[in-house]
CSV table of C-alpha atoms and ligand atoms in Angstrom, one decimal:
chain,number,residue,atom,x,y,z
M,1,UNK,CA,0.0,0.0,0.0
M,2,UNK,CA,1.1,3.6,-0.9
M,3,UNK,CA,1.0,6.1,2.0
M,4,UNK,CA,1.6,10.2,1.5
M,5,UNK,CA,5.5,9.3,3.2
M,6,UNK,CA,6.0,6.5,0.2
M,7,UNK,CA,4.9,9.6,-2.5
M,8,UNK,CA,7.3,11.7,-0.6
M,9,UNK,CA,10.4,9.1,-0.8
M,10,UNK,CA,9.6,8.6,-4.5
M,11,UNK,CA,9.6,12.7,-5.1
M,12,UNK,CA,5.6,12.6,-6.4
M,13,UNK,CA,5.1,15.1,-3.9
M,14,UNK,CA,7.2,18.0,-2.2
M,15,UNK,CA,8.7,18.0,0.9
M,16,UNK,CA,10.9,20.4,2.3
M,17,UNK,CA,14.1,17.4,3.0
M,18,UNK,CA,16.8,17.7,5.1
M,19,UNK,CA,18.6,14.7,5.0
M,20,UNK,CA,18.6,11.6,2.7
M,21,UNK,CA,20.7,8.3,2.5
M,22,UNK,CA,19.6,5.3,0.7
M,23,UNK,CA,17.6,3.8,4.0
M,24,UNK,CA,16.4,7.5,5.7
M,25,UNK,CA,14.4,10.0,4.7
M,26,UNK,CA,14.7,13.7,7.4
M,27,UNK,CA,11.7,15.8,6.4
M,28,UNK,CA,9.9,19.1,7.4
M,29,UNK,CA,6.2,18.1,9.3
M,30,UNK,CA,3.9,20.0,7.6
M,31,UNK,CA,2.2,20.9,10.6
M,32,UNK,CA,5.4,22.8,12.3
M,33,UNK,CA,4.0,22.1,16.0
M,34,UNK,CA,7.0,24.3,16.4
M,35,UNK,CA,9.1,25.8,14.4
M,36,UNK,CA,11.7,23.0,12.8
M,37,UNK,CA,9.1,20.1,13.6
M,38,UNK,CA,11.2,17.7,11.6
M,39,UNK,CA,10.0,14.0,10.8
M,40,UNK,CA,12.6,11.1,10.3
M,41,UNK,CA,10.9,8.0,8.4
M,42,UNK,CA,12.9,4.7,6.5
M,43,UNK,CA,12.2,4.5,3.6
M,44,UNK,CA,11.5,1.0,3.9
M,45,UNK,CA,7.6,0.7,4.1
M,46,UNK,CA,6.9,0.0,7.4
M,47,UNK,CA,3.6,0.4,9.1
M,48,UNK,CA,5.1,1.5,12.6
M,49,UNK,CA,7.4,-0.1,15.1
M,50,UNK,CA,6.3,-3.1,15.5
M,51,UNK,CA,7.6,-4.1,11.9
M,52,UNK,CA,10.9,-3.2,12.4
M,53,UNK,CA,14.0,-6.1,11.2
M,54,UNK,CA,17.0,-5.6,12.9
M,55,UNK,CA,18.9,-3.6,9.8
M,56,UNK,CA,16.2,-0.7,9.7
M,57,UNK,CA,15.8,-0.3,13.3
M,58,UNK,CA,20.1,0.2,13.0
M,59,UNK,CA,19.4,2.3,10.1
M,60,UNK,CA,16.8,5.1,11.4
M,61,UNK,CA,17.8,5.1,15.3
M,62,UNK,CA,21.6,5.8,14.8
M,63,UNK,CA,20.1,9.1,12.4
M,64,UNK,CA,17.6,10.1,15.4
M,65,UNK,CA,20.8,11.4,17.2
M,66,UNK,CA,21.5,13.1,14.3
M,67,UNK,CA,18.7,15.1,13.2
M,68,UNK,CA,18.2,16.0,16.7
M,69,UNK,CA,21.7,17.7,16.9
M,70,UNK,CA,21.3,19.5,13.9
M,71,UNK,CA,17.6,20.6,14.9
M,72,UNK,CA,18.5,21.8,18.1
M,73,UNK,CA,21.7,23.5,16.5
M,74,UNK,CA,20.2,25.4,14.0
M,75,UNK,CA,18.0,28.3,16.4
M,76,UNK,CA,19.5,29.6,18.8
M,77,UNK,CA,16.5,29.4,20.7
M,78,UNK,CA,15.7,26.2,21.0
M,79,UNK,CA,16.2,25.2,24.6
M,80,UNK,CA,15.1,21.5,24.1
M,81,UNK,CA,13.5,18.9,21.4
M,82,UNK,CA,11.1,16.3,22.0
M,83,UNK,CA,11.3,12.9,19.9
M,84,UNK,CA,8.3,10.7,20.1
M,85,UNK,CA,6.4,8.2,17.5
M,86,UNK,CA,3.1,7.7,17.3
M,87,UNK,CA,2.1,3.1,16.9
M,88,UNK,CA,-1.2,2.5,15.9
M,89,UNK,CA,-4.5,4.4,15.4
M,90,UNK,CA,-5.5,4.2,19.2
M,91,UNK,CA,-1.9,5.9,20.1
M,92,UNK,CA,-2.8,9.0,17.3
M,93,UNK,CA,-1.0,7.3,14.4
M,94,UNK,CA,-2.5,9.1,11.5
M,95,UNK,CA,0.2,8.3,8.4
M,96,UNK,CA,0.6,4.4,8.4
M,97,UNK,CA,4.2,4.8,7.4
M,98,UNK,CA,6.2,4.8,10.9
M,99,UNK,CA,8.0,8.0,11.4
M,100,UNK,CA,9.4,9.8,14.0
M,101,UNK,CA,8.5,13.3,15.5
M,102,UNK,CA,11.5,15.2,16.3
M,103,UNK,CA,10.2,18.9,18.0
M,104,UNK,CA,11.9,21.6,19.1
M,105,UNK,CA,11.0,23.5,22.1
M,106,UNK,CA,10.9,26.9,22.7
M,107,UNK,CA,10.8,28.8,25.8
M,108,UNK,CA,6.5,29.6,26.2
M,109,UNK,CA,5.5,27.3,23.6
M,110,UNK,CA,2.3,25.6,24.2
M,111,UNK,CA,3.5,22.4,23.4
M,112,UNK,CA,2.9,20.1,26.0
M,113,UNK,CA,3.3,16.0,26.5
M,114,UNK,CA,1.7,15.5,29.5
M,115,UNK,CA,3.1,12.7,31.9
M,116,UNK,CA,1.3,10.9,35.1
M,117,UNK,CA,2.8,9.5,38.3
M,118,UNK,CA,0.5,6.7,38.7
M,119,UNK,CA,3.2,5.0,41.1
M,120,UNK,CA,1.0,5.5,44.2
M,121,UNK,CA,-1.4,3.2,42.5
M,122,UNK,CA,1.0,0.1,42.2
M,123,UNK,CA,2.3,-2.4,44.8
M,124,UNK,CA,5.5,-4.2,44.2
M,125,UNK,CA,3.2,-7.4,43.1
M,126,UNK,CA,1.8,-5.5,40.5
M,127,UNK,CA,5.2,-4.0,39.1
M,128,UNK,CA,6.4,-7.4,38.8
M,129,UNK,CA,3.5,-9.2,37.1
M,130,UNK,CA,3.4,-6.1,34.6
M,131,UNK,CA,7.4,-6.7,33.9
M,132,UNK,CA,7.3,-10.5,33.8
M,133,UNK,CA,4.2,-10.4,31.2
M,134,UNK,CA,6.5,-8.1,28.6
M,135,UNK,CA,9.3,-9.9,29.5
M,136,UNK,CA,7.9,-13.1,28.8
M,137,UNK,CA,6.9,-11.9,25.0
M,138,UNK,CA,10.6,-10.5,24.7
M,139,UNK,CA,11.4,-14.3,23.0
M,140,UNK,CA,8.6,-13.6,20.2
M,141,UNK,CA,11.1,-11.6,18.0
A,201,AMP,P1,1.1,11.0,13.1
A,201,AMP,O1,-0.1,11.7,13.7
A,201,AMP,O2,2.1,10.6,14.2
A,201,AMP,O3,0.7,9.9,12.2
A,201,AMP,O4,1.8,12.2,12.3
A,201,AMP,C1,1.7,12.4,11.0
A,201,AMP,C2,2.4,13.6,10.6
A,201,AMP,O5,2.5,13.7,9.2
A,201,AMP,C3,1.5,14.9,11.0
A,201,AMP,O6,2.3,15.6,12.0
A,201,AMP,C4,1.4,15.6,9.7
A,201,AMP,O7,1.5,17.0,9.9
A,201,AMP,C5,2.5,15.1,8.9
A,201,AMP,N1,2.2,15.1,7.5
A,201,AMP,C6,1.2,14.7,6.8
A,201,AMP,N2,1.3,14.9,5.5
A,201,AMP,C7,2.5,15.5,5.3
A,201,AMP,C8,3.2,16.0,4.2
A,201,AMP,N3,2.7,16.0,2.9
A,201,AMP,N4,4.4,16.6,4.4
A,201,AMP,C9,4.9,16.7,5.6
A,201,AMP,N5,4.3,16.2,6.7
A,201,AMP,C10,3.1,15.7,6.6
């Protein structure tokens, strides 16, 4: 299946790139949440995470570092960037072509990913039963 990311990668549409190696494709997010919203995708068609292999995975994380650098070097007032990747409809996934969100911050942006401290909630028992259960589908891959 074609996705708007594949038309991209294939240069059937625009995009304003900013980096691009035979396996990566570093992208301007239309949206700009902030200014220099940048979106790093393989080129590879892969749904989202979950379909990674072992090369790709290689291939896009050791660019992350990367792109981040270079975003957060290139305005002087950037004070931070958040990376984050959205897996599956019911976790906001809109473009079924896996791709992660690089966004600068800047200081009194309204950008917010809100986090909860649920730990009160928990007893050790419960940790552990949570950690065994993905630990025990670790061996599917
Ligand atoms: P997600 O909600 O994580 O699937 O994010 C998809 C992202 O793709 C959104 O932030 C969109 O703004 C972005 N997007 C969609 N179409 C384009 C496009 N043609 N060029 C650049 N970014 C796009």
């Amino acid at each position: 299946m074609t996705d708007i990311f594949d038309q991209i990668i294939d240069g059937e549409i625009p995009a304003y790139k900013i980096y691009e190696d035979d396996a990566v494709l570093a992208f301007l997010d239309i949206s700009q949440i902030t200014p220099g919203h940048t979106l790093l995708i393989p080129k590879k068609h892969l749904q989202d995470i979950f379909e990674y292999d072992e090369d790709t995975a290689a291939q896009v994380l050791s660019k992350l570092p990367v792109i981040a650098r270079a975003v957060q070097n290139s305005n002087p007032d950037i004070i931070g960037v958040n990376i984050f990747s959205n897996n599956g409809e019911g976790a906001g996934q809109v473009v079924p072509h896996s791709h992660f969100h690089i966004v600068p911050r800047y200081a009194g942006d309204n950008f917010s990913i809100t986090e909860f401290n649920n730990a009160a909630q928990y007893s050790d028992e419960q940790y552990q039963k949570i950690a065994n259960s993905i630990t025990s589908h670790l061996q599917e891959d």
